[in-house]
Amino acid sequence: MQIRRAADTLILRDSPGCFWLLGAIFLVPGLLLLAGGVGVVPFDEGGMRGGKAIAALAGLGSMVAGLWIIITSRYTVSEFDSRRRQLRIHRRSLITNEVEHYSFDDIAAVRVIEGKDSEGDPIYKCHLAMRDASEVPILPLWVHHKEGLEEAATAMREVLNLMS
């Protein structure tokens, strides 16, 4: 996550780089298995009947998983404009492009939410608590590094005048 402050603006950029890398880890071997299974590259079945078909199916499954991870991981830019008292959240992936606008007056609090990962370790993400009791994920990805997220939450609270 990157925090940038300008005269009247706070900009938070959250990139899912690790998710893109994970997707590539599934995608590249999947391509190789699929290519071997359909005969594009040499593939030794090792005496196993149907080995090419199994390799092609495994490759296809790995490719689909990798593509799904890459396509659904969204890059988020949140721009807090103090002068206009507006928040603009731009979430973009390979298939979606969403822009949301909120007035500073509609935001009641900035919350750092704690959860547990699959191994029981704490993970965190940041939400805005709105005055209508809804929650808006400002930084939707779970992270292990609480200090960086707290720094972003403090910067948001300062811009929104929610320090108390």
PDB file of C-alpha atoms in Angstrom:
ATOM      1  CA  MET A   1       0.000   0.000   0.000  1.00  0.00           C
ATOM      2  CA  GLN A   2       1.247   3.443  -0.891  1.00  0.00           C
ATOM      3  CA  ILE A   3       0.216   6.624   0.937  1.00  0.00           C
ATOM      4  CA  ARG A   4       0.687   9.976  -0.799  1.00  0.00           C
ATOM      5  CA  ARG A   5      -0.253  13.366   0.594  1.00  0.00           C
ATOM      6  CA  ALA A   6      -0.621  16.514  -1.476  1.00  0.00           C
ATOM      7  CA  ALA A   7      -1.929  19.962  -0.515  1.00  0.00           C
ATOM      8  CA  ASP A   8      -5.634  19.094  -0.323  1.00  0.00           C
ATOM      9  CA  THR A   9      -5.526  15.412  -1.212  1.00  0.00           C
ATOM     10  CA  LEU A  10      -4.692  12.061   0.352  1.00  0.00           C
ATOM     11  CA  ILE A  11      -4.207   9.206  -2.107  1.00  0.00           C
ATOM     12  CA  LEU A  12      -4.014   5.542  -1.073  1.00  0.00           C
ATOM     13  CA  ARG A  13      -2.948   2.965  -3.651  1.00  0.00           C
ATOM     14  CA  ASP A  14      -3.412  -0.711  -2.909  1.00  0.00           C
ATOM     15  CA  SER A  15      -1.991  -3.174  -5.409  1.00  0.00           C
ATOM     16  CA  PRO A  16      -2.633  -6.926  -5.215  1.00  0.00           C
ATOM     17  CA  GLY A  17       0.844  -7.754  -6.532  1.00  0.00           C
ATOM     18  CA  CYS A  18       1.184 -10.936  -4.469  1.00  0.00           C
ATOM     19  CA  PHE A  19      -2.138 -12.192  -5.831  1.00  0.00           C
ATOM     20  CA  TRP A  20      -1.018 -11.446  -9.398  1.00  0.00           C
ATOM     21  CA  LEU A  21       2.183 -13.387  -8.719  1.00  0.00           C
ATOM     22  CA  LEU A  22       0.193 -16.293  -7.270  1.00  0.00           C
ATOM     23  CA  GLY A  23      -2.000 -16.290 -10.378  1.00  0.00           C
ATOM     24  CA  ALA A  24       1.104 -16.408 -12.587  1.00  0.00           C
ATOM     25  CA  ILE A  25       2.431 -19.340 -10.533  1.00  0.00           C
ATOM     26  CA  PHE A  26      -0.716 -21.277 -11.520  1.00  0.00           C
ATOM     27  CA  LEU A  27      -0.937 -19.910 -15.060  1.00  0.00           C
ATOM     28  CA  VAL A  28       2.564 -20.645 -16.391  1.00  0.00           C
ATOM     29  CA  PRO A  29       2.778 -24.335 -15.395  1.00  0.00           C
ATOM     30  CA  GLY A  30      -0.818 -24.729 -16.548  1.00  0.00           C
ATOM     31  CA  LEU A  31       0.141 -23.462 -19.993  1.00  0.00           C
ATOM     32  CA  LEU A  32       3.071 -25.893 -20.130  1.00  0.00           C
ATOM     33  CA  LEU A  33       0.941 -28.867 -19.050  1.00  0.00           C
ATOM     34  CA  LEU A  34      -1.784 -27.957 -21.532  1.00  0.00           C
ATOM     35  CA  ALA A  35       0.748 -27.542 -24.342  1.00  0.00           C
ATOM     36  CA  GLY A  36       2.267 -30.944 -23.522  1.00  0.00           C
ATOM     37  CA  GLY A  37      -1.128 -32.585 -23.284  1.00  0.00           C
ATOM     38  CA  VAL A  38      -2.320 -31.398 -26.677  1.00  0.00           C
ATOM     39  CA  GLY A  39       0.976 -32.181 -28.402  1.00  0.00           C
ATOM     40  CA  VAL A  40       2.389 -28.694 -28.960  1.00  0.00           C
ATOM     41  CA  VAL A  41       5.533 -29.570 -27.000  1.00  0.00           C
ATOM     42  CA  PRO A  42       7.078 -33.052 -26.551  1.00  0.00           C
ATOM     43  CA  PHE A  43       5.515 -34.922 -23.642  1.00  0.00           C
ATOM     44  CA  ASP A  44       6.578 -38.370 -22.420  1.00  0.00           C
ATOM     45  CA  GLU A  45       3.596 -40.255 -21.001  1.00  0.00           C
ATOM     46  CA  GLY A  46       5.957 -42.620 -19.183  1.00  0.00           C
ATOM     47  CA  GLY A  47       3.987 -45.694 -20.205  1.00  0.00           C
ATOM     48  CA  MET A  48       0.783 -44.359 -18.653  1.00  0.00           C
ATOM     49  CA  ARG A  49      -2.238 -44.510 -20.939  1.00  0.00           C
ATOM     50  CA  GLY A  50      -4.147 -41.267 -21.071  1.00  0.00           C
ATOM     51  CA  GLY A  51      -1.230 -39.282 -19.641  1.00  0.00           C
ATOM     52  CA  LYS A  52      -1.558 -36.545 -22.248  1.00  0.00           C
ATOM     53  CA  ALA A  53      -5.266 -36.149 -21.538  1.00  0.00           C
ATOM     54  CA  ILE A  54      -4.610 -35.959 -17.799  1.00  0.00           C
ATOM     55  CA  ALA A  55      -1.845 -33.397 -18.372  1.00  0.00           C
ATOM     56  CA  ALA A  56      -4.115 -31.332 -20.615  1.00  0.00           C
ATOM     57  CA  LEU A  57      -6.923 -31.373 -18.025  1.00  0.00           C
ATOM     58  CA  ALA A  58      -4.545 -30.533 -15.167  1.00  0.00           C
ATOM     59  CA  GLY A  59      -3.053 -27.744 -17.265  1.00  0.00           C
ATOM     60  CA  LEU A  60      -6.469 -26.379 -18.126  1.00  0.00           C
ATOM     61  CA  GLY A  61      -7.512 -26.432 -14.461  1.00  0.00           C
ATOM     62  CA  SER A  62      -4.314 -24.694 -13.374  1.00  0.00           C
ATOM     63  CA  MET A  63      -4.710 -22.067 -16.101  1.00  0.00           C
ATOM     64  CA  VAL A  64      -8.321 -21.348 -15.132  1.00  0.00           C
ATOM     65  CA  ALA A  65      -7.341 -20.985 -11.465  1.00  0.00           C
ATOM     66  CA  GLY A  66      -4.449 -18.657 -12.336  1.00  0.00           C
ATOM     67  CA  LEU A  67      -6.556 -16.530 -14.660  1.00  0.00           C
ATOM     68  CA  TRP A  68      -9.360 -16.296 -12.083  1.00  0.00           C
ATOM     69  CA  ILE A  69      -6.902 -15.083  -9.415  1.00  0.00           C
ATOM     70  CA  ILE A  70      -5.385 -12.488 -11.760  1.00  0.00           C
ATOM     71  CA  ILE A  71      -8.698 -11.292 -13.192  1.00  0.00           C
ATOM     72  CA  THR A  72     -10.519 -10.891  -9.881  1.00  0.00           C
ATOM     73  CA  SER A  73      -7.677  -9.210  -7.948  1.00  0.00           C
ATOM     74  CA  ARG A  74      -8.448  -5.500  -7.989  1.00  0.00           C
ATOM     75  CA  TYR A  75      -6.115  -2.523  -7.887  1.00  0.00           C
ATOM     76  CA  THR A  76      -7.617   0.177  -5.649  1.00  0.00           C
ATOM     77  CA  VAL A  77      -6.971   3.928  -5.610  1.00  0.00           C
ATOM     78  CA  SER A  78      -8.742   5.941  -2.902  1.00  0.00           C
ATOM     79  CA  GLU A  79      -8.574   9.712  -3.271  1.00  0.00           C
ATOM     80  CA  PHE A  80      -9.664  11.919  -0.372  1.00  0.00           C
ATOM     81  CA  ASP A  81     -10.187  15.487  -1.607  1.00  0.00           C
ATOM     82  CA  SER A  82     -10.308  17.854   1.416  1.00  0.00           C
ATOM     83  CA  ARG A  83     -11.223  20.883  -0.654  1.00  0.00           C
ATOM     84  CA  ARG A  84     -14.377  19.279  -2.125  1.00  0.00           C
ATOM     85  CA  ARG A  85     -14.920  17.029   0.932  1.00  0.00           C
ATOM     86  CA  GLN A  86     -15.299  14.032  -1.379  1.00  0.00           C
ATOM     87  CA  LEU A  87     -13.891  10.520  -1.406  1.00  0.00           C
ATOM     88  CA  ARG A  88     -13.425   8.760  -4.729  1.00  0.00           C
ATOM     89  CA  ILE A  89     -12.646   5.026  -4.710  1.00  0.00           C
ATOM     90  CA  HIS A  90     -11.516   3.528  -8.016  1.00  0.00           C
ATOM     91  CA  ARG A  91     -11.324  -0.277  -8.124  1.00  0.00           C
ATOM     92  CA  ARG A  92      -9.986  -1.844 -11.291  1.00  0.00           C
ATOM     93  CA  SER A  93      -9.269  -5.378 -12.457  1.00  0.00           C
ATOM     94  CA  LEU A  94      -8.929  -6.911 -15.896  1.00  0.00           C
ATOM     95  CA  ILE A  95     -12.719  -7.229 -16.200  1.00  0.00           C
ATOM     96  CA  THR A  96     -14.144  -4.586 -13.853  1.00  0.00           C
ATOM     97  CA  ASN A  97     -13.753  -0.857 -13.506  1.00  0.00           C
ATOM     98  CA  GLU A  98     -15.752   0.613 -10.626  1.00  0.00           C
ATOM     99  CA  VAL A  99     -15.766   4.158  -9.284  1.00  0.00           C
ATOM    100  CA  GLU A 100     -17.571   5.091  -6.070  1.00  0.00           C
ATOM    101  CA  HIS A 101     -18.054   8.572  -4.601  1.00  0.00           C
ATOM    102  CA  TYR A 102     -18.782   9.449  -0.976  1.00  0.00           C
ATOM    103  CA  SER A 103     -19.190  12.723   0.864  1.00  0.00           C
ATOM    104  CA  PHE A 104     -16.989  13.207   3.936  1.00  0.00           C
ATOM    105  CA  ASP A 105     -20.217  13.994   5.836  1.00  0.00           C
ATOM    106  CA  ASP A 106     -21.483  10.431   5.231  1.00  0.00           C
ATOM    107  CA  ILE A 107     -18.445   8.825   6.897  1.00  0.00           C
ATOM    108  CA  ALA A 108     -18.706   8.176  10.645  1.00  0.00           C
ATOM    109  CA  ALA A 109     -15.443   6.299  11.355  1.00  0.00           C
ATOM    110  CA  VAL A 110     -12.403   4.534   9.937  1.00  0.00           C
ATOM    111  CA  ARG A 111     -12.046   0.999  11.283  1.00  0.00           C
ATOM    112  CA  VAL A 112      -9.192  -1.466  11.168  1.00  0.00           C
ATOM    113  CA  ILE A 113     -10.809  -4.896  11.260  1.00  0.00           C
ATOM    114  CA  GLU A 114      -8.959  -7.924  12.593  1.00  0.00           C
ATOM    115  CA  GLY A 115      -9.484 -11.479  11.413  1.00  0.00           C
ATOM    116  CA  LYS A 116      -7.560 -14.746  11.373  1.00  0.00           C
ATOM    117  CA  ASP A 117      -5.817 -16.391   8.451  1.00  0.00           C
ATOM    118  CA  SER A 118      -5.911 -20.132   7.766  1.00  0.00           C
ATOM    119  CA  GLU A 119      -3.120 -20.726  10.290  1.00  0.00           C
ATOM    120  CA  GLY A 120      -4.743 -18.652  13.038  1.00  0.00           C
ATOM    121  CA  ASP A 121      -2.445 -15.631  12.666  1.00  0.00           C
ATOM    122  CA  PRO A 122      -4.008 -12.160  12.822  1.00  0.00           C
ATOM    123  CA  ILE A 123      -4.801 -10.365   9.554  1.00  0.00           C
ATOM    124  CA  TYR A 124      -6.232  -6.884   9.037  1.00  0.00           C
ATOM    125  CA  LYS A 125      -8.167  -4.761   6.573  1.00  0.00           C
ATOM    126  CA  CYS A 126      -9.662  -1.278   6.632  1.00  0.00           C
ATOM    127  CA  HIS A 127     -13.337  -0.271   6.364  1.00  0.00           C
ATOM    128  CA  LEU A 128     -15.207   2.998   6.517  1.00  0.00           C
ATOM    129  CA  ALA A 129     -18.199   2.978   8.841  1.00  0.00           C
ATOM    130  CA  MET A 130     -20.887   5.074   7.211  1.00  0.00           C
ATOM    131  CA  ARG A 131     -23.520   7.115   9.060  1.00  0.00           C
ATOM    132  CA  ASP A 132     -26.262   4.863   7.613  1.00  0.00           C
ATOM    133  CA  ALA A 133     -24.620   1.882   9.435  1.00  0.00           C
ATOM    134  CA  SER A 134     -23.194   0.353   6.243  1.00  0.00           C
ATOM    135  CA  GLU A 135     -19.516  -0.542   5.820  1.00  0.00           C
ATOM    136  CA  VAL A 136     -17.347   0.339   2.825  1.00  0.00           C
ATOM    137  CA  PRO A 137     -14.090  -1.600   2.383  1.00  0.00           C
ATOM    138  CA  ILE A 138     -11.550   1.109   1.646  1.00  0.00           C
ATOM    139  CA  LEU A 139      -8.593  -1.276   1.434  1.00  0.00           C
ATOM    140  CA  PRO A 140     -10.301  -4.610   0.710  1.00  0.00           C
ATOM    141  CA  LEU A 141      -7.287  -6.933   0.878  1.00  0.00           C
ATOM    142  CA  TRP A 142      -6.387  -8.657   4.144  1.00  0.00           C
ATOM    143  CA  VAL A 143      -2.811  -7.934   5.269  1.00  0.00           C
ATOM    144  CA  HIS A 144      -0.535  -9.189   8.043  1.00  0.00           C
ATOM    145  CA  HIS A 145       1.230  -5.854   8.530  1.00  0.00           C
ATOM    146  CA  LYS A 146      -0.979  -3.945  10.975  1.00  0.00           C
ATOM    147  CA  GLU A 147       1.365  -0.956  11.338  1.00  0.00           C
ATOM    148  CA  GLY A 148       1.109   0.070   7.675  1.00  0.00           C
ATOM    149  CA  LEU A 149      -2.664  -0.251   7.775  1.00  0.00           C
ATOM    150  CA  GLU A 150      -2.855   1.779  10.999  1.00  0.00           C
ATOM    151  CA  GLU A 151      -0.748   4.481   9.339  1.00  0.00           C
ATOM    152  CA  ALA A 152      -3.221   4.628   6.440  1.00  0.00           C
ATOM    153  CA  ALA A 153      -6.190   4.648   8.862  1.00  0.00           C
ATOM    154  CA  THR A 154      -4.658   7.520  10.851  1.00  0.00           C
ATOM    155  CA  ALA A 155      -4.054   9.513   7.642  1.00  0.00           C
ATOM    156  CA  MET A 156      -7.692   8.940   6.624  1.00  0.00           C
ATOM    157  CA  ARG A 157      -8.964   9.994  10.053  1.00  0.00           C
ATOM    158  CA  GLU A 158      -6.894  13.196   9.868  1.00  0.00           C
ATOM    159  CA  VAL A 159      -8.256  14.115   6.433  1.00  0.00           C
ATOM    160  CA  LEU A 160     -11.820  13.281   7.489  1.00  0.00           C
ATOM    161  CA  ASN A 161     -11.447  15.171  10.821  1.00  0.00           C
ATOM    162  CA  LEU A 162     -12.348  12.034  12.763  1.00  0.00           C
ATOM    163  CA  MET A 163      -9.468  12.253  15.250  1.00  0.00           C
ATOM    164  CA  SER A 164     -10.829  11.930  18.767  1.00  0.00           C
TER     165      SER A 164
END
